[in-house]
Coordinates of C-alpha atoms and ligand atoms in Angstrom, one line a residue:
M24 CA 0.0 0.0 0.0
T25 CA 1.3 3.5 -0.9
F26 CA 0.7 6.4 1.4
D27 CA 0.7 10.2 0.8
Y28 CA 3.3 10.5 3.6
D29 CA 5.6 8.4 5.8
L30 CA 4.5 10.4 8.8
F31 CA 1.5 12.6 9.6
V32 CA 1.9 14.6 12.8
I33 CA -1.2 16.1 14.5
G34 CA -0.2 19.1 16.6
G35 CA 2.5 21.7 16.2
G36 CA 3.7 22.0 19.7
S37 CA 7.1 21.2 21.1
G38 CA 6.9 17.4 20.8
G39 CA 5.2 17.3 17.3
V40 CA 7.5 19.8 15.8
R41 CA 10.6 18.1 17.0
A42 CA 9.4 14.7 15.7
A43 CA 8.5 16.2 12.3
R44 CA 11.8 18.0 11.9
I45 CA 14.0 15.1 12.8
A46 CA 12.0 12.6 10.7
A47 CA 12.0 14.8 7.6
G48 CA 15.2 16.8 8.1
E49 CA 17.5 14.1 9.4
Y50 CA 16.1 11.0 7.9
G51 CA 14.4 12.2 4.7
A52 CA 10.9 10.9 5.6
R53 CA 8.0 12.5 3.8
V54 CA 6.2 14.3 6.6
A55 CA 3.1 16.5 7.0
L56 CA 2.0 18.3 10.2
A57 CA -1.4 19.8 11.0
E58 CA -1.9 22.6 13.5
E59 CA -5.2 24.4 13.9
S60 CA -3.8 27.3 16.0
R61 CA -0.5 29.1 16.2
M62 CA 2.6 27.0 15.6
G63 CA 4.6 26.4 18.7
G64 CA 1.8 25.0 21.0
T65 CA 1.2 25.6 24.6
C66 CA 4.8 26.2 25.7
V67 CA 5.6 28.8 23.1
I68 CA 2.3 30.5 22.6
R69 CA 0.4 30.3 25.9
G70 CA 2.7 28.7 28.5
C71 CA 6.3 28.7 29.4
V72 CA 7.6 31.5 27.1
P73 CA 5.0 34.2 27.7
K74 CA 4.8 33.2 31.4
K75 CA 8.5 33.6 32.0
L76 CA 8.6 37.0 30.2
M77 CA 5.8 38.0 32.5
I78 CA 7.7 36.8 35.5
F79 CA 10.6 39.1 34.4
A80 CA 8.2 42.0 33.9
S81 CA 6.6 41.5 37.3
Q82 CA 9.9 41.9 39.1
A83 CA 10.5 45.5 38.4
E84 CA 9.2 46.8 41.7
A85 CA 11.2 44.2 43.7
L86 CA 14.3 45.1 41.7
A87 CA 13.8 48.8 42.4
A88 CA 13.4 48.0 46.1
E89 CA 16.6 46.0 46.0
A90 CA 18.4 48.8 44.2
R91 CA 17.3 51.2 47.0
G92 CA 18.8 48.7 49.4
F93 CA 22.1 49.1 47.6
G94 CA 22.0 52.9 47.9
W95 CA 20.1 54.0 44.8
T96 CA 17.9 56.4 46.7
Q97 CA 15.6 57.4 43.8
A98 CA 15.1 53.9 42.4
T99 CA 11.5 53.2 41.5
A100 CA 9.9 50.9 38.9
G101 CA 7.6 53.6 37.6
L102 CA 4.3 52.7 36.0
F103 CA 3.7 49.4 34.2
D104 CA 2.1 49.8 30.7
W105 CA 0.3 46.5 30.2
Q106 CA -0.7 47.4 26.6
A107 CA 2.9 48.1 25.6
F108 CA 4.0 44.9 27.2
R109 CA 1.3 42.9 25.5
H110 CA 2.1 44.4 22.1
K111 CA 5.8 43.5 22.6
L112 CA 5.0 40.1 23.8
D113 CA 2.8 39.4 20.8
G114 CA 5.7 40.4 18.6
E115 CA 8.0 38.0 20.3
L116 CA 5.5 35.2 20.1
T117 CA 5.1 35.9 16.3
R118 CA 8.9 35.8 16.0
L119 CA 9.1 32.4 17.7
E120 CA 6.1 31.1 15.7
G121 CA 8.0 32.1 12.6
A122 CA 11.1 30.3 13.8
Y123 CA 9.1 27.1 14.4
T124 CA 7.4 27.3 11.1
G125 CA 10.7 28.1 9.4
G126 CA 12.3 25.0 10.9
L127 CA 9.6 22.8 9.5
V128 CA 9.7 24.4 6.1
A129 CA 13.5 24.0 6.0
A130 CA 13.1 20.3 6.8
N131 CA 10.5 20.0 3.9
V132 CA 7.6 19.3 6.2
D133 CA 4.2 20.0 4.6
I134 CA 2.2 22.3 7.0
H135 CA -1.6 22.1 7.1
K136 CA -3.3 25.0 8.9
A137 CA -6.3 22.9 9.9
R138 CA -7.8 20.8 12.6
A139 CA -7.2 17.1 12.0
R140 CA -9.0 13.9 13.1
L141 CA -8.3 10.3 12.4
A142 CA -10.5 8.6 9.9
D143 CA -8.8 5.2 10.1
A144 CA -5.4 3.9 11.3
H145 CA -3.6 5.4 8.3
T146 CA -5.9 8.3 7.3
V147 CA -6.2 11.8 8.6
E148 CA -9.2 14.0 7.8
L149 CA -8.6 17.8 7.9
S150 CA -11.2 20.4 8.8
N151 CA -11.1 21.6 5.1
G152 CA -12.3 18.2 4.0
Q153 CA -9.0 16.9 2.7
R154 CA -8.1 13.3 3.5
L155 CA -4.5 12.3 3.6
T156 CA -2.8 8.9 4.3
A157 CA 0.4 8.1 6.2
K158 CA 2.2 5.0 7.2
H159 CA 2.6 6.4 10.7
I160 CA 0.5 9.0 12.6
L161 CA 1.9 10.8 15.6
I162 CA -0.6 12.4 18.0
A163 CA 1.0 15.4 19.7
V164 CA -2.0 17.5 20.5
G165 CA -1.0 18.3 24.1
G166 CA -3.5 19.2 26.9
R167 CA -5.9 21.9 27.8
P168 CA -6.8 23.5 31.1
Q169 CA -9.6 21.9 33.1
R170 CA -12.1 23.7 35.2
P171 CA -13.1 22.2 38.5
G172 CA -16.7 21.4 37.6
I173 CA -18.6 23.9 39.9
P174 CA -21.7 25.9 39.1
G175 CA -20.8 29.2 37.3
E176 CA -17.3 28.0 36.4
E177 CA -17.8 29.5 32.9
L178 CA -17.4 32.9 34.6
G179 CA -13.8 32.1 35.5
L180 CA -10.7 32.4 33.3
I181 CA -8.1 29.7 32.5
S182 CA -4.4 30.1 32.1
D183 CA -4.5 30.9 28.4
D184 CA -6.6 34.0 29.1
L185 CA -3.9 35.8 31.1
F186 CA -1.9 36.8 28.0
L187 CA -5.1 38.1 26.2
M188 CA -6.6 40.3 29.0
E189 CA -7.4 43.9 27.9
D190 CA -6.6 45.2 31.4
L191 CA -4.9 43.7 34.4
P192 CA -7.4 42.8 37.1
G193 CA -7.6 44.9 40.3
R194 CA -8.7 42.0 42.4
V195 CA -8.2 38.4 41.3
L196 CA -8.7 35.0 42.8
V197 CA -6.4 32.2 41.6
V198 CA -7.8 28.7 42.3
G199 CA -5.4 25.8 42.7
G200 CA -2.0 25.0 44.3
G201 CA 0.2 23.7 41.5
F202 CA 2.8 25.2 39.1
I203 CA 0.4 27.6 37.4
A204 CA -1.3 28.8 40.5
C205 CA 2.0 29.7 42.1
E206 CA 3.5 31.3 39.0
Y207 CA 0.3 33.3 38.1
A208 CA -0.1 34.5 41.6
T209 CA 3.5 35.7 41.6
I210 CA 3.1 37.5 38.3
L211 CA -0.2 39.2 39.1
A212 CA 1.0 40.3 42.6
G213 CA 4.2 41.7 41.0
L214 CA 2.2 43.6 38.4
G215 CA 0.1 45.2 41.1
S216 CA -3.1 43.2 41.2
R217 CA -4.5 42.3 44.6
V218 CA -4.2 38.5 44.5
T219 CA -6.0 35.9 46.6
V220 CA -5.2 32.2 46.2
A221 CA -7.6 29.5 47.2
Y222 CA -6.2 26.0 47.4
R223 CA -7.9 22.9 48.9
G224 CA -4.6 21.5 50.3
D225 CA -2.5 22.6 53.3
A226 CA 0.6 23.6 51.4
M227 CA 1.2 24.6 47.7
L228 CA 2.9 22.3 45.2
R229 CA 1.8 18.9 46.1
G230 CA 4.4 16.3 44.9
F231 CA 7.4 18.5 45.7
D232 CA 9.6 18.0 48.7
A233 CA 7.6 19.0 51.8
E234 CA 10.2 21.4 53.1
M235 CA 10.3 23.2 49.7
R236 CA 6.5 23.3 49.8
R237 CA 6.5 25.1 53.1
F238 CA 8.9 27.7 51.9
A239 CA 7.1 28.3 48.6
T240 CA 3.8 28.6 50.5
E241 CA 5.2 31.1 53.0
Q242 CA 6.8 33.1 50.2
L243 CA 3.4 33.7 48.5
R244 CA 2.3 35.3 51.7
M245 CA 5.5 37.3 51.9
I246 CA 4.9 38.9 48.5
G247 CA 1.5 40.0 49.6
V248 CA -0.8 37.2 48.3
D249 CA -3.9 36.5 50.5
L250 CA -3.4 32.8 50.7
R251 CA -6.5 30.8 51.8
L252 CA -5.6 27.1 52.3
E253 CA -7.9 24.2 52.8
T254 CA -10.7 26.1 51.0
D255 CA -12.2 25.9 47.6
P256 CA -14.8 27.8 45.6
A257 CA -18.2 26.0 45.6
R258 CA -19.9 28.3 43.0
L259 CA -19.4 31.5 41.0
D260 CA -22.1 34.1 40.2
R261 CA -22.1 37.4 38.3
R262 CA -22.7 40.3 40.8
D263 CA -22.6 44.0 39.8
G264 CA -19.8 43.6 37.2
A265 CA -17.8 41.4 39.6
V266 CA -17.6 37.6 40.1
R267 CA -19.0 36.6 43.4
V268 CA -17.3 33.5 44.8
T269 CA -19.1 31.3 47.4
F270 CA -16.5 29.2 49.1
R271 CA -17.2 25.8 50.6
G272 CA -18.2 26.6 54.1
G273 CA -20.4 29.5 52.9
D274 CA -18.1 32.6 52.9
T275 CA -18.5 34.9 49.9
D276 CA -16.1 37.4 48.3
D277 CA -16.1 39.5 45.1
F278 CA -13.3 39.6 42.5
D279 CA -12.8 41.2 39.1
H280 CA -11.7 37.9 37.8
V281 CA -11.4 34.3 38.9
M282 CA -8.6 32.3 37.3
F283 CA -8.7 28.5 37.4
A284 CA -5.3 26.8 37.7
T285 CA -6.8 23.4 38.5
G286 CA -4.8 21.2 36.3
R287 CA -4.8 20.1 32.6
V288 CA -6.3 17.2 30.7
P289 CA -5.1 15.5 27.5
N290 CA -6.6 17.0 24.4
T291 CA -8.0 13.8 22.9
A292 CA -11.7 14.8 22.5
G293 CA -13.0 14.7 19.0
L294 CA -9.8 13.1 17.5
G295 CA -11.6 9.9 16.5
L296 CA -9.3 7.8 18.7
D297 CA -12.2 5.9 20.4
D298 CA -13.7 4.8 17.1
L299 CA -10.3 3.4 16.0
G300 CA -9.9 1.4 19.2
V301 CA -6.9 3.4 20.4
A302 CA -6.6 2.6 24.1
L303 CA -7.2 5.7 26.3
G304 CA -6.6 6.1 30.0
P305 CA -9.1 7.4 32.5
R306 CA -8.1 11.1 31.9
G307 CA -8.5 10.5 28.1
Q308 CA -4.7 10.1 27.7
V309 CA -3.4 8.0 24.8
L310 CA -1.9 4.9 26.4
V311 CA 1.5 4.2 24.9
D312 CA 4.4 1.8 25.5
E313 CA 8.0 2.8 26.1
W314 CA 8.4 3.5 22.4
S315 CA 5.4 5.9 22.5
Q316 CA 3.4 3.4 20.4
S317 CA -0.3 3.2 21.0
S318 CA -2.5 0.1 21.0
V319 CA -2.9 0.6 17.2
P320 CA 0.5 -0.1 15.7
S321 CA 0.6 2.8 13.1
I322 CA -0.4 5.4 15.7
F323 CA 2.1 6.9 18.2
A324 CA 1.7 9.7 20.7
V325 CA 4.1 12.0 22.5
G326 CA 3.9 14.9 25.0
D327 CA 1.1 15.9 27.4
V328 CA -1.5 13.9 25.4
T329 CA 0.1 10.8 26.9
D330 CA 0.0 12.3 30.4
R331 CA 3.4 10.8 31.4
V332 CA 5.6 13.7 32.5
N333 CA 3.9 16.9 31.3
L334 CA 6.9 19.1 30.7
T335 CA 8.0 20.6 27.4
P336 CA 11.6 19.2 27.4
V337 CA 10.2 15.7 28.0
A338 CA 7.8 16.0 25.0
I339 CA 10.7 17.2 22.9
R340 CA 12.8 14.2 23.9
E341 CA 9.9 11.8 23.3
G342 CA 9.4 13.3 19.8
H343 CA 13.1 13.0 19.0
C344 CA 13.3 9.4 20.3
F345 CA 10.2 8.5 18.3
A346 CA 11.8 9.9 15.1
D347 CA 15.1 8.2 15.7
T348 CA 13.5 4.9 16.4
V349 CA 11.0 4.8 13.6
F350 CA 12.8 6.7 10.8
G351 CA 16.5 6.6 11.8
A352 CA 16.9 2.9 12.7
R353 CA 18.3 4.2 16.0
P354 CA 16.0 2.8 18.7
R355 CA 15.9 5.2 21.6
K356 CA 13.7 5.4 24.6
V357 CA 13.1 8.2 27.1
D358 CA 14.1 7.7 30.7
H359 CA 11.2 9.2 32.6
S360 CA 12.8 8.4 36.0
L361 CA 15.0 11.5 36.3
F362 CA 14.0 15.0 35.2
G363 CA 14.4 18.4 36.6
A364 CA 11.6 20.9 37.0
A365 CA 11.3 24.5 38.2
V366 CA 8.5 26.7 39.4
Y367 CA 9.2 30.3 38.6
T368 CA 8.1 32.0 41.7
R369 CA 9.8 35.1 43.0
P370 CA 12.0 36.2 44.7
H371 CA 12.9 32.5 45.0
E372 CA 12.2 29.7 42.6
V373 CA 11.5 26.1 43.6
A374 CA 13.5 23.6 41.6
S375 CA 13.8 19.9 42.0
I376 CA 15.2 16.7 40.6
G377 CA 15.0 13.1 41.8
L378 CA 13.6 11.8 45.0
T379 CA 12.0 14.0 47.6
E380 CA 13.0 13.5 51.2
E381 CA 9.6 11.8 51.8
E382 CA 10.1 9.4 48.9
A383 CA 13.6 8.6 49.8
G384 CA 12.6 7.9 53.4
E385 CA 10.1 5.3 52.2
R386 CA 12.6 3.6 50.0
G387 CA 15.3 3.0 52.6
P388 CA 18.2 4.6 54.5
H389 CA 19.3 8.0 53.1
D390 CA 21.3 10.9 54.4
V391 CA 19.8 14.4 54.1
Y392 CA 22.1 17.4 53.7
V393 CA 20.5 20.8 54.1
A394 CA 21.9 24.3 53.8
S395 CA 19.5 27.1 54.8
F396 CA 20.8 30.7 54.6
R397 CA 20.0 34.2 53.7
P398 CA 21.7 35.0 50.3
M399 CA 24.2 37.9 50.5
R400 CA 22.5 39.9 47.8
S401 CA 19.0 40.1 49.3
L402 CA 20.4 40.2 52.8
F403 CA 22.5 43.3 52.0
A404 CA 19.5 44.9 50.4
G405 CA 17.5 44.4 53.6
S406 CA 15.5 41.2 53.0
D407 CA 15.3 38.3 55.4
A408 CA 14.3 35.8 52.7
R409 CA 16.0 32.5 53.2
A410 CA 17.2 30.1 50.6
V411 CA 17.3 26.3 51.1
M412 CA 19.3 23.6 49.4
K413 CA 18.9 20.0 50.0
L414 CA 20.7 16.9 48.8
I415 CA 19.3 13.4 49.4
V416 CA 22.1 10.8 49.4
E417 CA 22.1 7.1 49.7
A418 CA 23.2 6.2 53.2
G419 CA 26.9 5.5 53.7
G420 CA 28.2 8.0 51.0
G421 CA 26.3 6.6 48.0
R422 CA 24.8 8.4 45.0
V423 CA 23.0 11.7 45.2
V424 CA 19.4 10.7 44.4
G425 CA 17.6 14.0 45.0
C426 CA 18.3 17.7 44.9
H427 CA 15.8 20.4 45.9
I428 CA 16.5 24.1 45.8
F429 CA 14.5 27.1 47.0
G430 CA 16.4 30.2 46.0
P431 CA 17.1 32.8 43.4
E432 CA 17.6 31.2 39.9
A433 CA 17.0 27.7 41.4
G434 CA 16.0 26.5 38.0
E435 CA 19.4 27.4 36.5
M436 CA 21.1 25.5 39.3
I437 CA 19.0 22.4 39.1
Q438 CA 19.8 22.2 35.3
L439 CA 23.5 21.8 36.1
V440 CA 22.9 19.4 39.0
A441 CA 21.0 17.2 36.6
I442 CA 24.3 16.4 34.8
P443 CA 26.2 14.7 37.7
M444 CA 23.0 13.1 39.0
G445 CA 22.3 11.6 35.6
M446 CA 25.8 10.1 35.7
G447 CA 25.1 8.6 39.1
A448 CA 27.5 10.9 41.0
T449 CA 28.1 10.2 44.7
K450 CA 28.2 12.9 47.4
A451 CA 32.0 12.5 47.5
Q452 CA 32.1 13.4 43.7
F453 CA 30.0 16.4 44.3
D454 CA 32.3 17.5 47.1
A455 CA 35.4 16.9 44.9
A456 CA 34.4 20.0 42.9
I457 CA 36.1 23.1 44.3
A458 CA 33.5 25.8 45.2
V459 CA 33.1 28.9 43.1
H460 CA 33.0 31.7 45.6
P461 CA 30.9 33.6 46.4
T462 CA 27.9 31.9 44.7
L463 CA 24.7 30.3 45.9
A464 CA 25.5 27.1 44.1
E465 CA 28.7 26.5 46.1
E466 CA 26.5 25.3 48.9
L467 CA 25.9 22.2 46.8
V468 CA 29.5 21.1 47.1
T469 CA 30.2 22.3 50.6
M470 CA 27.6 20.6 52.8
R471 CA 29.9 18.6 55.1
R472 CA 27.6 16.7 57.5
P473 CA 24.1 15.4 57.0
A474 CA 21.3 17.2 58.9
R475 CA 19.4 13.9 59.4
H476 CA 19.3 10.2 58.5
I477 CA 16.0 8.9 57.2
G478 CA 14.5 5.7 56.1
M479 CA 15.8 3.7 59.1
G480 CA 12.5 2.1 60.0
G481 CA 11.1 4.5 62.5
S482 CA 14.4 5.6 64.0
D483 CA 15.1 8.6 61.8
K484 CA 17.4 10.9 63.6
T485 CA 18.5 14.5 63.4
V486 CA 22.3 14.8 63.4
G487 CA 22.6 18.5 64.2
A488 CA 23.8 21.5 62.3
A489 CA 25.2 20.6 58.9
Ligands
NDP9 P1 -1.1 21.0 38.6 O1 -1.4 19.6 38.3 O2 0.4 21.3 38.9 O3 -1.9 21.6 39.8 C1 -3.3 21.5 39.8 C2 -3.8 22.1 41.0 O4 -5.2 22.2 41.0 C3 -3.5 21.3 42.2 O5 -3.1 22.1 43.3 C4 -4.8 20.5 42.5 O6 -5.0 20.2 43.9 C5 -5.8 21.6 42.1 N1 -7.1 21.0 41.6 C6 -7.2 20.0 40.7 N2 -8.5 19.8 40.5 C7 -9.2 20.6 41.3 C8 -10.6 20.8 41.6 N3 -11.5 20.1 41.0 N4 -10.9 21.7 42.6 C9 -10.0 22.4 43.2 N5 -8.7 22.3 43.0 C10 -8.3 21.4 42.0 O7 -1.6 21.8 37.4 P2 -1.4 23.2 36.8 O8 -2.7 23.6 36.2 O9 -0.8 24.1 37.8 O10 -0.3 22.9 35.7 C11 -0.5 21.9 34.7 C12 0.8 21.3 34.3 O11 1.5 22.1 33.5 C13 1.7 21.0 35.5 O12 1.5 19.7 36.1 C14 3.1 21.0 34.8 O13 3.3 19.7 34.3 C15 2.9 22.0 33.7 N6 3.5 23.3 34.0 C16 4.8 23.4 34.2 C17 5.4 24.6 34.5 C18 6.9 24.6 34.7 O14 7.6 23.7 34.3 N7 7.4 25.7 35.3 C19 4.6 25.8 34.6 C20 3.2 25.6 34.4 C21 2.7 24.4 34.1 P3 -4.3 18.9 44.6 O15 -2.9 19.3 44.7 O16 -5.1 18.8 45.8 O17 -4.6 17.8 43.6

């Protein structure tokens, strides 16, 4: 049987674009890609990139305050021009979109600006009515924000909406306690909105190391967020131009906007996967094996639509491995067991790789090294903010199996720690590196004694000052 293409990719986000470019550009496969929206997907258009630029923008007042702490008596951030920022942001996203499109064109990938659905195991039907066949089909459609399922939830916004707002809200409620809730609360508070966060749990960032969660939670309060834990909206109503929120328990409060950061779900609805018998998980994710192959052999899936590790660099790696394996005769799998992640809060970020202290304690004996200190830069400027660095080490001087940092540019640091950890480095090998002084990161190679031993079957003990 002959096909129009060797590969048809549905979705022009990070994972799909990488797979298409490698299959076509490196291995000469005949490739098409369908994207109904802007090329680049969630990360580039309505996620990581605009979010991080907004994080930078939101820090002006804090940087001015710091400058005053260093003797710049007149330092002030001035007034923030949201319209000017939005205009510039859109220009940047258009530039990136062009770069993504250009990369595909250079690799000879045919681009279809249309929505695609599967007609059969080798046929894609586009929203313009065109039907195209391919030997392999890659589903890379990502995820979409989910609302919590409460009455009036349509009155609330989702993360995509932040970048499109005409005006910044005066008073905003952010619902949720994950990555997006923390980062959006940081941005909006930094830009001058009055921010309330409602989270049903007792500390933000479930899944992260408990000590980091405590610091991240406290920091939100420190930057002026009205943090309401163990509470959740029960319903939303329109009231005199505002959104009235009734919380579980009966309290009410009015906000200009409510923003749901209550997780994301795989974007599989309407793709025709059910009809084809592609096995889906309970959240609608495409179930795939270690080669990203679905239950229908010609159909593969990478990225958030598979709900494995929902991070852009993981999707990119999955897309690349798929192309190497299927078109390059270089079978390559993704190791999902070790990956770094960062939450871009301010002034300190939370970044993490490997086991948390809690996970390590459940697995067996480990030593926990902790450095907690006030960084010289913010201390000098007059801030009491503490940074924390933690290494989890197999007991008896074994491998470093976890690293958690709460501090300025923690994401940058964790990226570098990922290299020795991926190589299985021991604590002694970390310590063999001579410190670069004065830096924050030098703490990672100068922690001499463990703060505590864990995982010893109920007899965990604190050792004393590290
Ligand atoms: P998360 O899964 O991180 O957090 C969702 C939050 O919403 C949790 O606190 C959860 O509570 C809460 N929640 C879920 N359902 C409900 C509900 N029905 N009612 C009330 N609260 C609810 O999702 P995000 O939306 O923050 O982010 C989505 C994903 O995007 C992340 O998992 C991450 O993979 C990715 N991302 C990565 C970023 C980065 O790398 N810096 C930045 C932004 C997003 P509970 O904890 O109790 O379950």
